[in-house]
mmCIF file of the N, C-alpha and C atoms, coordinates in Angstrom:
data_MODEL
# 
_entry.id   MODEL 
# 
loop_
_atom_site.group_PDB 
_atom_site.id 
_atom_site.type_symbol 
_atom_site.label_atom_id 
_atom_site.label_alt_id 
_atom_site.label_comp_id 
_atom_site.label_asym_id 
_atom_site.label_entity_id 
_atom_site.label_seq_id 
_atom_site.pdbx_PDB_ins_code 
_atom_site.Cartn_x 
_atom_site.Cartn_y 
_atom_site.Cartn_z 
_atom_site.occupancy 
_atom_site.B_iso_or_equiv 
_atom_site.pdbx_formal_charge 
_atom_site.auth_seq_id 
_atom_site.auth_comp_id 
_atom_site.auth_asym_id 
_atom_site.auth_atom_id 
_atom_site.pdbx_PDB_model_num 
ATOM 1   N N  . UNK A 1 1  ? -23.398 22.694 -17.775 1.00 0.00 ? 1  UNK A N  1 
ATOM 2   C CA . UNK A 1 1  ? -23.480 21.283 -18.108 1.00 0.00 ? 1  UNK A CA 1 
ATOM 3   C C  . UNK A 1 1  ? -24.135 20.557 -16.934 1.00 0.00 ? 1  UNK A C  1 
ATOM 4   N N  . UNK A 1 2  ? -24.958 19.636 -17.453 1.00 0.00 ? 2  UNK A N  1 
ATOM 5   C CA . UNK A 1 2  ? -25.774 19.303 -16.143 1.00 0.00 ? 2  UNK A CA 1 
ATOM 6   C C  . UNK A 1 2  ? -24.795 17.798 -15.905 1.00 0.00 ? 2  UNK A C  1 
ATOM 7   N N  . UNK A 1 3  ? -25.251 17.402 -15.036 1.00 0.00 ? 3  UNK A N  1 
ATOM 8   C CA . UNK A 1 3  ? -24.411 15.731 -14.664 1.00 0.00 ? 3  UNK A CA 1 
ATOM 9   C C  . UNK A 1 3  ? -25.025 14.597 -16.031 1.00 0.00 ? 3  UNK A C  1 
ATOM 10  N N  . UNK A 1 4  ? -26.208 14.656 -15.927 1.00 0.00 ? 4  UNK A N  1 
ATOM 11  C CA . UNK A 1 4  ? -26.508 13.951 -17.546 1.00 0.00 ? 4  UNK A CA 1 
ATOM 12  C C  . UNK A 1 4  ? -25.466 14.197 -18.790 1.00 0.00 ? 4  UNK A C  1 
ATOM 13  N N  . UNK A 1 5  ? -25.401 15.089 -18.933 1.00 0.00 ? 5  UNK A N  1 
ATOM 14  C CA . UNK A 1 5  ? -24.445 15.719 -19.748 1.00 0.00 ? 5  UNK A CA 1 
ATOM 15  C C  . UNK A 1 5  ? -23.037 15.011 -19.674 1.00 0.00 ? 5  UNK A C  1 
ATOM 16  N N  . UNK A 1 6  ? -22.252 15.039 -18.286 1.00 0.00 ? 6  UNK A N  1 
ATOM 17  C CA . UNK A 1 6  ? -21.603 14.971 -18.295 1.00 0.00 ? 6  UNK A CA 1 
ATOM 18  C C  . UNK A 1 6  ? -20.333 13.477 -18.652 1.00 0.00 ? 6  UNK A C  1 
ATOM 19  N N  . UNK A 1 7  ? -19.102 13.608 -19.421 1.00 0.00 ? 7  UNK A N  1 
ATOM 20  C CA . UNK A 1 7  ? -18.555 12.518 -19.361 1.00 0.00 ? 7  UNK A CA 1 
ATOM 21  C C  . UNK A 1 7  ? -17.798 11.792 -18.773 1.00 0.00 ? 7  UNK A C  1 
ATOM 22  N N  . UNK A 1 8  ? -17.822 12.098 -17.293 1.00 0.00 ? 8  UNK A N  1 
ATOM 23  C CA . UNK A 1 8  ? -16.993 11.509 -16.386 1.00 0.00 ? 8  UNK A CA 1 
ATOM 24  C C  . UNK A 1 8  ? -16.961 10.204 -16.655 1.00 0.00 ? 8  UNK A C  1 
ATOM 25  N N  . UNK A 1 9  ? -16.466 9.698  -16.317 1.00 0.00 ? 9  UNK A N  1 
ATOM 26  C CA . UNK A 1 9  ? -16.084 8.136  -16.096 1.00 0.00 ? 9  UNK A CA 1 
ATOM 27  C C  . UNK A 1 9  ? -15.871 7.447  -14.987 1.00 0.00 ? 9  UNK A C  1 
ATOM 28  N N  . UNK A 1 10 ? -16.340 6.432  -13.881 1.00 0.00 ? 10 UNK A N  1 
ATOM 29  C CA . UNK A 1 10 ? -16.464 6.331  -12.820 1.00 0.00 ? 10 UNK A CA 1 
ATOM 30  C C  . UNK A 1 10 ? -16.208 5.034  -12.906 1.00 0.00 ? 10 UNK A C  1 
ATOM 31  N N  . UNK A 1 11 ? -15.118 4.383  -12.317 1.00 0.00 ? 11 UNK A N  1 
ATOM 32  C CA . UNK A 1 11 ? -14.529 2.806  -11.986 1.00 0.00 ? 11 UNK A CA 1 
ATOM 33  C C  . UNK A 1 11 ? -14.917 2.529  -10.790 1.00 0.00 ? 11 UNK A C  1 
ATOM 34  N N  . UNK A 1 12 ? -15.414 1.523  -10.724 1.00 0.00 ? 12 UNK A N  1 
ATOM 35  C CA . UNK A 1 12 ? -15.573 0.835  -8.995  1.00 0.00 ? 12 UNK A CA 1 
ATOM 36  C C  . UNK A 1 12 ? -14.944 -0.474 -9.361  1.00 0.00 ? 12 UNK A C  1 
ATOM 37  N N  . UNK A 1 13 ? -14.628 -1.305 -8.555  1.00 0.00 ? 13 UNK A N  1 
ATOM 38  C CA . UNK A 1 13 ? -13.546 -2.321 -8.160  1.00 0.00 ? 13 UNK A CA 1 
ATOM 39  C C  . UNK A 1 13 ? -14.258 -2.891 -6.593  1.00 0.00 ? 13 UNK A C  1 
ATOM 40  N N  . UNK A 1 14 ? -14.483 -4.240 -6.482  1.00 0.00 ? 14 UNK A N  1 
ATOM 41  C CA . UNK A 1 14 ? -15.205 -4.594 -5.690  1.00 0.00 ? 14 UNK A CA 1 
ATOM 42  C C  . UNK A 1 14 ? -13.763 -5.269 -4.788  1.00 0.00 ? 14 UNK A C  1 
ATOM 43  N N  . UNK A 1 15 ? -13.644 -5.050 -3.281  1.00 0.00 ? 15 UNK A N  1 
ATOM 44  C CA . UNK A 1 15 ? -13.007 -5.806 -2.384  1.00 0.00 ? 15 UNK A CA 1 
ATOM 45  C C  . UNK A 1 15 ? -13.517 -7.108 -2.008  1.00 0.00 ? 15 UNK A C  1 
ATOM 46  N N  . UNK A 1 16 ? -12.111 -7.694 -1.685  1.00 0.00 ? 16 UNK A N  1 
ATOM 47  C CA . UNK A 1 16 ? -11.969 -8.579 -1.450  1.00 0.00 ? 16 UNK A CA 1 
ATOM 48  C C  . UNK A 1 16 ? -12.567 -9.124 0.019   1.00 0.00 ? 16 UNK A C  1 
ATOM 49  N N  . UNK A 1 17 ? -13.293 -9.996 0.667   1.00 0.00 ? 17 UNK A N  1 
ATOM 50  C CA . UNK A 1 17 ? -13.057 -9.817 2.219   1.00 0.00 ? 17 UNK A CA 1 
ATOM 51  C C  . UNK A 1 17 ? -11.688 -9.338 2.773   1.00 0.00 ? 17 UNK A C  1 
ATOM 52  N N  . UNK A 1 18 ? -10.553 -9.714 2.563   1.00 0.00 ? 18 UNK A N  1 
ATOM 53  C CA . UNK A 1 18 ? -9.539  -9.688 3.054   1.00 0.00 ? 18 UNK A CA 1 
ATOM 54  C C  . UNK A 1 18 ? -8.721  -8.464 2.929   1.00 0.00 ? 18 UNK A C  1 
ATOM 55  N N  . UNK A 1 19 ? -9.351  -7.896 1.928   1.00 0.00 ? 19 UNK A N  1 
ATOM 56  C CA . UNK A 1 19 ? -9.114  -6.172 1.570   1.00 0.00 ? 19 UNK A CA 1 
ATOM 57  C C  . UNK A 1 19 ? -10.026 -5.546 2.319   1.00 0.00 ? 19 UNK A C  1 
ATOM 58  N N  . UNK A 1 20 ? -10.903 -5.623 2.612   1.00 0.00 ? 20 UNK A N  1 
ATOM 59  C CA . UNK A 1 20 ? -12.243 -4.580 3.156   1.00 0.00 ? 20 UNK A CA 1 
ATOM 60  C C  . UNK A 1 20 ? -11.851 -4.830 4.770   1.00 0.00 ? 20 UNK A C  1 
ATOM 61  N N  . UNK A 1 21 ? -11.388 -6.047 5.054   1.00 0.00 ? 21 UNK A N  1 
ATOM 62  C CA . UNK A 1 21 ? -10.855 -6.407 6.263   1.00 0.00 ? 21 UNK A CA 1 
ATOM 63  C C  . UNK A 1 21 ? -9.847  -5.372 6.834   1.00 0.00 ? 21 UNK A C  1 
ATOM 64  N N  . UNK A 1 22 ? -8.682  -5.494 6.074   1.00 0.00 ? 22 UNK A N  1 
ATOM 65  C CA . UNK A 1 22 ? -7.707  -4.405 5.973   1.00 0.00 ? 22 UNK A CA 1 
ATOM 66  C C  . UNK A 1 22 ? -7.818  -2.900 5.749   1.00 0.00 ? 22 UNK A C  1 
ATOM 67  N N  . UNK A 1 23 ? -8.903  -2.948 5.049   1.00 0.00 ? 23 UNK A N  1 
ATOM 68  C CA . UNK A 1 23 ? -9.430  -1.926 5.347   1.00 0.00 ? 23 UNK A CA 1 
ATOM 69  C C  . UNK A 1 23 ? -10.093 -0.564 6.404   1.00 0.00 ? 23 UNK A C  1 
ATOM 70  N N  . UNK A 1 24 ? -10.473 -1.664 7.093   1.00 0.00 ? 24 UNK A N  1 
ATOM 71  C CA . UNK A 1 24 ? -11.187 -1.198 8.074   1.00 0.00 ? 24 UNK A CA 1 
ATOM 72  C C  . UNK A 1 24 ? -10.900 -1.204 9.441   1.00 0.00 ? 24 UNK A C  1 
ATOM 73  N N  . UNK A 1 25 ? -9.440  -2.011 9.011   1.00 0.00 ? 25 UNK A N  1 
ATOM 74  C CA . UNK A 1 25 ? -8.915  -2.296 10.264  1.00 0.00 ? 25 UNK A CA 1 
ATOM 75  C C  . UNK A 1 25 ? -7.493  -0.874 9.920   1.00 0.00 ? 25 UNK A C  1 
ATOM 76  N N  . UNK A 1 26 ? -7.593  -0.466 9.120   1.00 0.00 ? 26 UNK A N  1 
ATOM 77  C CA . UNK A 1 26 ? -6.716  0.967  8.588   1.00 0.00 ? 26 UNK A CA 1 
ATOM 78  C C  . UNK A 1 26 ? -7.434  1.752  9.379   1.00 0.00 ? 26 UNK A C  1 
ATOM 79  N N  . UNK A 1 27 ? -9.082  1.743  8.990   1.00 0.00 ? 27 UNK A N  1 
ATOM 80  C CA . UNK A 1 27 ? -9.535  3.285  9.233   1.00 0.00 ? 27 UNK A CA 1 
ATOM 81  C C  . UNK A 1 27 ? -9.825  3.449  10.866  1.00 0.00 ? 27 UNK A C  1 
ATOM 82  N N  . UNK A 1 28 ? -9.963  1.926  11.545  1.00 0.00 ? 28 UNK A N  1 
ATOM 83  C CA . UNK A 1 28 ? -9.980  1.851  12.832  1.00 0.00 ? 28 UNK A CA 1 
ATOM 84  C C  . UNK A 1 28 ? -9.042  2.508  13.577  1.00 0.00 ? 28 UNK A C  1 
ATOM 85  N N  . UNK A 1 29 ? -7.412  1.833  13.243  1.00 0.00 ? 29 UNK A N  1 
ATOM 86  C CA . UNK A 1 29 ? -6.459  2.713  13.899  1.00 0.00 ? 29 UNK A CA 1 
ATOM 87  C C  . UNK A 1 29 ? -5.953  3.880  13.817  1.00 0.00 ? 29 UNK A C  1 
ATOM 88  N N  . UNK A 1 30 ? -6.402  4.259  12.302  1.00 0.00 ? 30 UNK A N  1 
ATOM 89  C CA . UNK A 1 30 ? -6.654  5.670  11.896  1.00 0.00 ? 30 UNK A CA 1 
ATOM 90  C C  . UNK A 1 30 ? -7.405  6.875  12.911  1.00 0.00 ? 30 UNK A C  1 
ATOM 91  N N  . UNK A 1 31 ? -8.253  6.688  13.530  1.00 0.00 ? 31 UNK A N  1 
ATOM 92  C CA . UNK A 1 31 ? -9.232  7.326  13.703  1.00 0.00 ? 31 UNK A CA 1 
ATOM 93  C C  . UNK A 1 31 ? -9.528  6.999  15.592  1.00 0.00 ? 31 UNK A C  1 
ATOM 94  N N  . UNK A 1 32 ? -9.334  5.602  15.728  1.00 0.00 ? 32 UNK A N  1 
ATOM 95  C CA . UNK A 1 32 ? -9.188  5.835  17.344  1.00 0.00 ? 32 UNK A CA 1 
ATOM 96  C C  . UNK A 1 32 ? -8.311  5.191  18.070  1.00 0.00 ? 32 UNK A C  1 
ATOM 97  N N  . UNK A 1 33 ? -6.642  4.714  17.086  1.00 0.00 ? 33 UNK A N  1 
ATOM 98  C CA . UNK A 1 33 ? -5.858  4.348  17.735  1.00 0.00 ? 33 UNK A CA 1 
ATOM 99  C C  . UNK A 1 33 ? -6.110  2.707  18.239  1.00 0.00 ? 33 UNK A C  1 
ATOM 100 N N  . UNK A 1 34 ? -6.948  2.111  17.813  1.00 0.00 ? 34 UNK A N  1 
ATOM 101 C CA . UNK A 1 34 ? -7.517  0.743  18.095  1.00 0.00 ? 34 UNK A CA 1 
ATOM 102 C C  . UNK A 1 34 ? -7.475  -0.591 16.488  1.00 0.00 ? 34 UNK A C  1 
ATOM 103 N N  . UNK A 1 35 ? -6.881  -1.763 16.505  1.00 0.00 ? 35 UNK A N  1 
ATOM 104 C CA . UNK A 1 35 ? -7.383  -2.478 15.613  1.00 0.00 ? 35 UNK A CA 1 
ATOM 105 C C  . UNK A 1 35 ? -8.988  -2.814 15.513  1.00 0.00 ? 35 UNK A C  1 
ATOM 106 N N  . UNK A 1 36 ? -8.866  -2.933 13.967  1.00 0.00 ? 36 UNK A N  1 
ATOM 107 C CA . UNK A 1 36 ? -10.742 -3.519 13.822  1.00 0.00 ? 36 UNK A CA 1 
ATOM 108 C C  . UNK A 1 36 ? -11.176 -4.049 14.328  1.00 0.00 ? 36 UNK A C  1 
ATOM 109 N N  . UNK A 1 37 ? -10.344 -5.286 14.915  1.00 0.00 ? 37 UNK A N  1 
ATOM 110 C CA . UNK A 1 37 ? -10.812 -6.669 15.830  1.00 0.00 ? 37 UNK A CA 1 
ATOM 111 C C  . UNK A 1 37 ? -10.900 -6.201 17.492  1.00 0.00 ? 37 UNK A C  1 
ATOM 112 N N  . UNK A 1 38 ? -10.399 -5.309 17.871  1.00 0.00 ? 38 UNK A N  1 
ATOM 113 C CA . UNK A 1 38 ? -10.450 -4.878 18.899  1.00 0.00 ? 38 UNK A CA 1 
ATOM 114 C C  . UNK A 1 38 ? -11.710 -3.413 19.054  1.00 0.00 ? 38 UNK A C  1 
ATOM 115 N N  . UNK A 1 39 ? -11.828 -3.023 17.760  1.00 0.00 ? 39 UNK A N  1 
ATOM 116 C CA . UNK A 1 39 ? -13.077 -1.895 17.764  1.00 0.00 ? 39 UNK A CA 1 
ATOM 117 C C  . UNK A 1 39 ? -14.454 -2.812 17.806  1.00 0.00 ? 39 UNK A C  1 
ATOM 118 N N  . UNK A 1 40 ? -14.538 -4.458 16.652  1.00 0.00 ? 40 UNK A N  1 
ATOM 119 C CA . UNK A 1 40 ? -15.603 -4.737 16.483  1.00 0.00 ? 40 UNK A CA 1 
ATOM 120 C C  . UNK A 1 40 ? -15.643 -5.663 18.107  1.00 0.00 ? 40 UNK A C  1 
ATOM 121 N N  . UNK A 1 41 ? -15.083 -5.951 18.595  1.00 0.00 ? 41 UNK A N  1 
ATOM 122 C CA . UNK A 1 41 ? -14.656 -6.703 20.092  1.00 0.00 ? 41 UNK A CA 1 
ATOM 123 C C  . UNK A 1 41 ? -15.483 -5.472 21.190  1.00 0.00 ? 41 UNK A C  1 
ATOM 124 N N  . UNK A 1 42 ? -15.191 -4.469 21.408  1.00 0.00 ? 42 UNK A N  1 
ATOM 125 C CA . UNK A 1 42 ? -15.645 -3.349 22.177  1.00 0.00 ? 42 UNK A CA 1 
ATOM 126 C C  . UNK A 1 42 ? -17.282 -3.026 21.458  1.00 0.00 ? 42 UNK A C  1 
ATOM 127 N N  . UNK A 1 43 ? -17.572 -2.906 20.417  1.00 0.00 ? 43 UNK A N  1 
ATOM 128 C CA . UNK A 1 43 ? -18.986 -2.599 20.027  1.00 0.00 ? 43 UNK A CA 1 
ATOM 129 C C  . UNK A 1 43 ? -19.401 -4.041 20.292  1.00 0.00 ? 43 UNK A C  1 
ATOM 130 N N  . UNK A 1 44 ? -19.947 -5.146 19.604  1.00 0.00 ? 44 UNK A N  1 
ATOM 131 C CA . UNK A 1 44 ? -20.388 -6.480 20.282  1.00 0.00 ? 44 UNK A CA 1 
ATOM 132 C C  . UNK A 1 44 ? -20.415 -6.485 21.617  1.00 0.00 ? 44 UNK A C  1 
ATOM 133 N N  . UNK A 1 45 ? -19.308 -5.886 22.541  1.00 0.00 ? 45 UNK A N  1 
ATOM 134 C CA . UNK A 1 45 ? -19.692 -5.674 24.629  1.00 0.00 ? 45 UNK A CA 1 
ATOM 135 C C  . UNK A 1 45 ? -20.177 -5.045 24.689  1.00 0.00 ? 45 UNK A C  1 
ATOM 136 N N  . UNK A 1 46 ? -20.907 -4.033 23.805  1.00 0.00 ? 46 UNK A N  1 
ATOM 137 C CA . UNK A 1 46 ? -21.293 -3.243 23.910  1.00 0.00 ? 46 UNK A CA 1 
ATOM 138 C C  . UNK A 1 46 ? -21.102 -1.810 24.492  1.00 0.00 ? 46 UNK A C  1 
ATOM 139 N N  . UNK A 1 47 ? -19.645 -1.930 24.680  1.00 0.00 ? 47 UNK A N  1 
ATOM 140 C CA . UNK A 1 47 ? -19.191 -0.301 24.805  1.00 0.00 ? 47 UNK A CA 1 
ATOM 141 C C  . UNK A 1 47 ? -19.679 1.173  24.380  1.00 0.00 ? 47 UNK A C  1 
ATOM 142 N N  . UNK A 1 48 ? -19.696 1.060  23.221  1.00 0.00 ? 48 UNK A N  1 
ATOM 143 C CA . UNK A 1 48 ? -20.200 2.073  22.128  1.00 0.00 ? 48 UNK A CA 1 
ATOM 144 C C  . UNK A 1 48 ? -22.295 1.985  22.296  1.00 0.00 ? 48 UNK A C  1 
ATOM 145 N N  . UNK A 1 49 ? -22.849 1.519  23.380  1.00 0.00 ? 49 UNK A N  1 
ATOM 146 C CA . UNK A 1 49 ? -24.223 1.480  22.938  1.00 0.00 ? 49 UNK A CA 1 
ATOM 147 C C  . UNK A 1 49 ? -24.702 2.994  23.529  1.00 0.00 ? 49 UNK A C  1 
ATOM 148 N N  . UNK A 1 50 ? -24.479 3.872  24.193  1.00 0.00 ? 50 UNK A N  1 
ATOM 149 C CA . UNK A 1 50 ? -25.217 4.876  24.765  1.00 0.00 ? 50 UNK A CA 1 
ATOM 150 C C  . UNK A 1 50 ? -24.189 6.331  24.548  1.00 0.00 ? 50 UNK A C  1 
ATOM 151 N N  . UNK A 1 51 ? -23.197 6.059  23.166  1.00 0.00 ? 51 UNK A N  1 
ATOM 152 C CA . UNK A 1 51 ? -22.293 6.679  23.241  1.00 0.00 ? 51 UNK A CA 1 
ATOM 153 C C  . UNK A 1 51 ? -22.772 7.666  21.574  1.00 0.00 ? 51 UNK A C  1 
ATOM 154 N N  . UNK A 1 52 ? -22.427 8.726  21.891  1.00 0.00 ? 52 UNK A N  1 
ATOM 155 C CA . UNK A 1 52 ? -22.562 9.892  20.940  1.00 0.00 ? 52 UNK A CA 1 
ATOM 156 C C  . UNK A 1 52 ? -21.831 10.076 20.071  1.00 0.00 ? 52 UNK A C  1 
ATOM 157 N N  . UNK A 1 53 ? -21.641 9.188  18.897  1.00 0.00 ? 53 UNK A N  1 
ATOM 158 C CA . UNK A 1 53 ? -20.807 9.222  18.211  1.00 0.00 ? 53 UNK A CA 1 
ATOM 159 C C  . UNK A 1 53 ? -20.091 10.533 17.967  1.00 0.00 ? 53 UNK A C  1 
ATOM 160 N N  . UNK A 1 54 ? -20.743 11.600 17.464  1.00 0.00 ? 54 UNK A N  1 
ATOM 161 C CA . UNK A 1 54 ? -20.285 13.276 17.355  1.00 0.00 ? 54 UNK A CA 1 
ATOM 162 C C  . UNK A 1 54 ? -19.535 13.871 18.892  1.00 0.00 ? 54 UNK A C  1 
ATOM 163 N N  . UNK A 1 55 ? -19.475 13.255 19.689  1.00 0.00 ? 55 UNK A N  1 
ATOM 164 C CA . UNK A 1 55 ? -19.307 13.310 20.994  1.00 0.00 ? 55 UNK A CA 1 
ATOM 165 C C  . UNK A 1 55 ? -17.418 13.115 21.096  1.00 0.00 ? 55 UNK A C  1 
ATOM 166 N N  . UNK A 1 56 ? -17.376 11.853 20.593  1.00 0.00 ? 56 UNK A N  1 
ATOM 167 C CA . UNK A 1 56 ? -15.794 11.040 19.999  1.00 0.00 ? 56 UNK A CA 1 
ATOM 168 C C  . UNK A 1 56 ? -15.215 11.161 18.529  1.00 0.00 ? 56 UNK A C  1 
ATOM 169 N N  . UNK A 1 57 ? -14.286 11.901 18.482  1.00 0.00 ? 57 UNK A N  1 
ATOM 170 C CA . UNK A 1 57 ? -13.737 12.250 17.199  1.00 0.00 ? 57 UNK A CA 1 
ATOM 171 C C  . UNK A 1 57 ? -13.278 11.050 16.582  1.00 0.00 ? 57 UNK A C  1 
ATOM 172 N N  . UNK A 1 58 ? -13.176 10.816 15.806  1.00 0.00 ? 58 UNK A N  1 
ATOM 173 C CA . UNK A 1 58 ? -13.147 9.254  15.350  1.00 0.00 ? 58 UNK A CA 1 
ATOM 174 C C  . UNK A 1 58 ? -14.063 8.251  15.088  1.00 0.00 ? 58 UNK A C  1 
ATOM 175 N N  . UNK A 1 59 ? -15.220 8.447  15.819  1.00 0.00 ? 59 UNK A N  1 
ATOM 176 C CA . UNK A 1 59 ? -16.094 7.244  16.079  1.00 0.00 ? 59 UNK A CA 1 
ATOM 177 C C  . UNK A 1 59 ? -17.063 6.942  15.098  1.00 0.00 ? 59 UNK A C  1 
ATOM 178 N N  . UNK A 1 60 ? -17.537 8.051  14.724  1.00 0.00 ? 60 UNK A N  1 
ATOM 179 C CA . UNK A 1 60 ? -18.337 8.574  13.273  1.00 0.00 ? 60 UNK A CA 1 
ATOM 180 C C  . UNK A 1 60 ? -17.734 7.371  11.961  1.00 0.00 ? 60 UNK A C  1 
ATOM 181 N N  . UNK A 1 61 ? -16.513 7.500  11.913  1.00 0.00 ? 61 UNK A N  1 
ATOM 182 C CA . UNK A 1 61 ? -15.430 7.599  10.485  1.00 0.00 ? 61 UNK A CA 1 
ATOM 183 C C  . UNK A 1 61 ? -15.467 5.504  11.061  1.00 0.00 ? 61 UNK A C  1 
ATOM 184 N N  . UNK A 1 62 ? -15.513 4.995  12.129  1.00 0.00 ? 62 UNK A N  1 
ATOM 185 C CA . UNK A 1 62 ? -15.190 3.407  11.778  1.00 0.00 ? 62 UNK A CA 1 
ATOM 186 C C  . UNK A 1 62 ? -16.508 3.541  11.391  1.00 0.00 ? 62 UNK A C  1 
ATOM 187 N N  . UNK A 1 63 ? -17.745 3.589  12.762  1.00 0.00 ? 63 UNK A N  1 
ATOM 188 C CA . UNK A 1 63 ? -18.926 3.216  12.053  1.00 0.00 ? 63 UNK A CA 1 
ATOM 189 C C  . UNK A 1 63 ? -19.800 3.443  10.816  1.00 0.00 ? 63 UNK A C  1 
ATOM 190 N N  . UNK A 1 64 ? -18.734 4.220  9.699   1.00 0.00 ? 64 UNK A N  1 
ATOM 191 C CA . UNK A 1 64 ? -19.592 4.273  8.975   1.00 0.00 ? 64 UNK A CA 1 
ATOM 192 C C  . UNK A 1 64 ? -18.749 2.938  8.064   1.00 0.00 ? 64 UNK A C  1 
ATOM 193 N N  . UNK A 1 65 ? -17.536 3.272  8.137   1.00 0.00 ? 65 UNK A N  1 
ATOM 194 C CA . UNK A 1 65 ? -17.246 1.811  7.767   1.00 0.00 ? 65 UNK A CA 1 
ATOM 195 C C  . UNK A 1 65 ? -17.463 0.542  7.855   1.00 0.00 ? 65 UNK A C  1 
ATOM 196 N N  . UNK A 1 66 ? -18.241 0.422  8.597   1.00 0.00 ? 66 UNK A N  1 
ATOM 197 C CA . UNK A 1 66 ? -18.891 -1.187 9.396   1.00 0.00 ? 66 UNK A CA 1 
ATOM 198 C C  . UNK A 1 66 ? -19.626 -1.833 8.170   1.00 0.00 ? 66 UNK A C  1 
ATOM 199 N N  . UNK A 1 67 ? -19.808 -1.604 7.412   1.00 0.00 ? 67 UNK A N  1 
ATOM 200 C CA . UNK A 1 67 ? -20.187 -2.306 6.122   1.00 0.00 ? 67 UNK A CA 1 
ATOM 201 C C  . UNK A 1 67 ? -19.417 -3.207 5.408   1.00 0.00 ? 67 UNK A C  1 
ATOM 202 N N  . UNK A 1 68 ? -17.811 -2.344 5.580   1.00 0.00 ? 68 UNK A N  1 
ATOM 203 C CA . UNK A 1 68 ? -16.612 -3.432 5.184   1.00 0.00 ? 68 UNK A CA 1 
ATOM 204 C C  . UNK A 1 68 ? -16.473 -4.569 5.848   1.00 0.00 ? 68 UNK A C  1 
ATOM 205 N N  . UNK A 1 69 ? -17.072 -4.733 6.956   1.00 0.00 ? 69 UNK A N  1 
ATOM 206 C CA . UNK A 1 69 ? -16.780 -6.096 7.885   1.00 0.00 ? 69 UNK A CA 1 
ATOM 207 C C  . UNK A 1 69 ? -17.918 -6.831 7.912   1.00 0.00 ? 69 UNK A C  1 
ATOM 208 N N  . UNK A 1 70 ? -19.138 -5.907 8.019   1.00 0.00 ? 70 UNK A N  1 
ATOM 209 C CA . UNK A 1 70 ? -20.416 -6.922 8.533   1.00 0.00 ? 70 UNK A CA 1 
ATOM 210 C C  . UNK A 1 70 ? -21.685 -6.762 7.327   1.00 0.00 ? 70 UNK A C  1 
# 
């Protein structure tokens, strides 16, 4: 069966700011022990500019989330 074929059914549900907020401020402390406001606080000083994401376990998993905030 190819994916054309197929009858999955796929729901998306759009967040809220205030959900995507929470969100991301989950996967922040999730992943490096830091709130969102304190991860997006450290990237804006630019902490994170010469830094290897694959380098920091965690670091990968906010920034790809950075869409939920900005």
């Amino acid at each position: 069966m190819s994916i054309a074929e197929s009858s999955a059914s796929v729901e998306v549900s759009e967040l809220t700011p205030e959900e995507a907020a929470a969100a991301f401020d989950r996967i922040a402390r999730t992943a490096l022990d830091v709130s969102g406001e304190e991860f997006l606080a450290a990237l804006d000083g630019g902490k994170f500019e010469d830094v290897d994401p694959d380098a920091h376990p965690g670091l990968l998993d906010v920034l790809m989330a950075l869409p939920l905030v900005r």
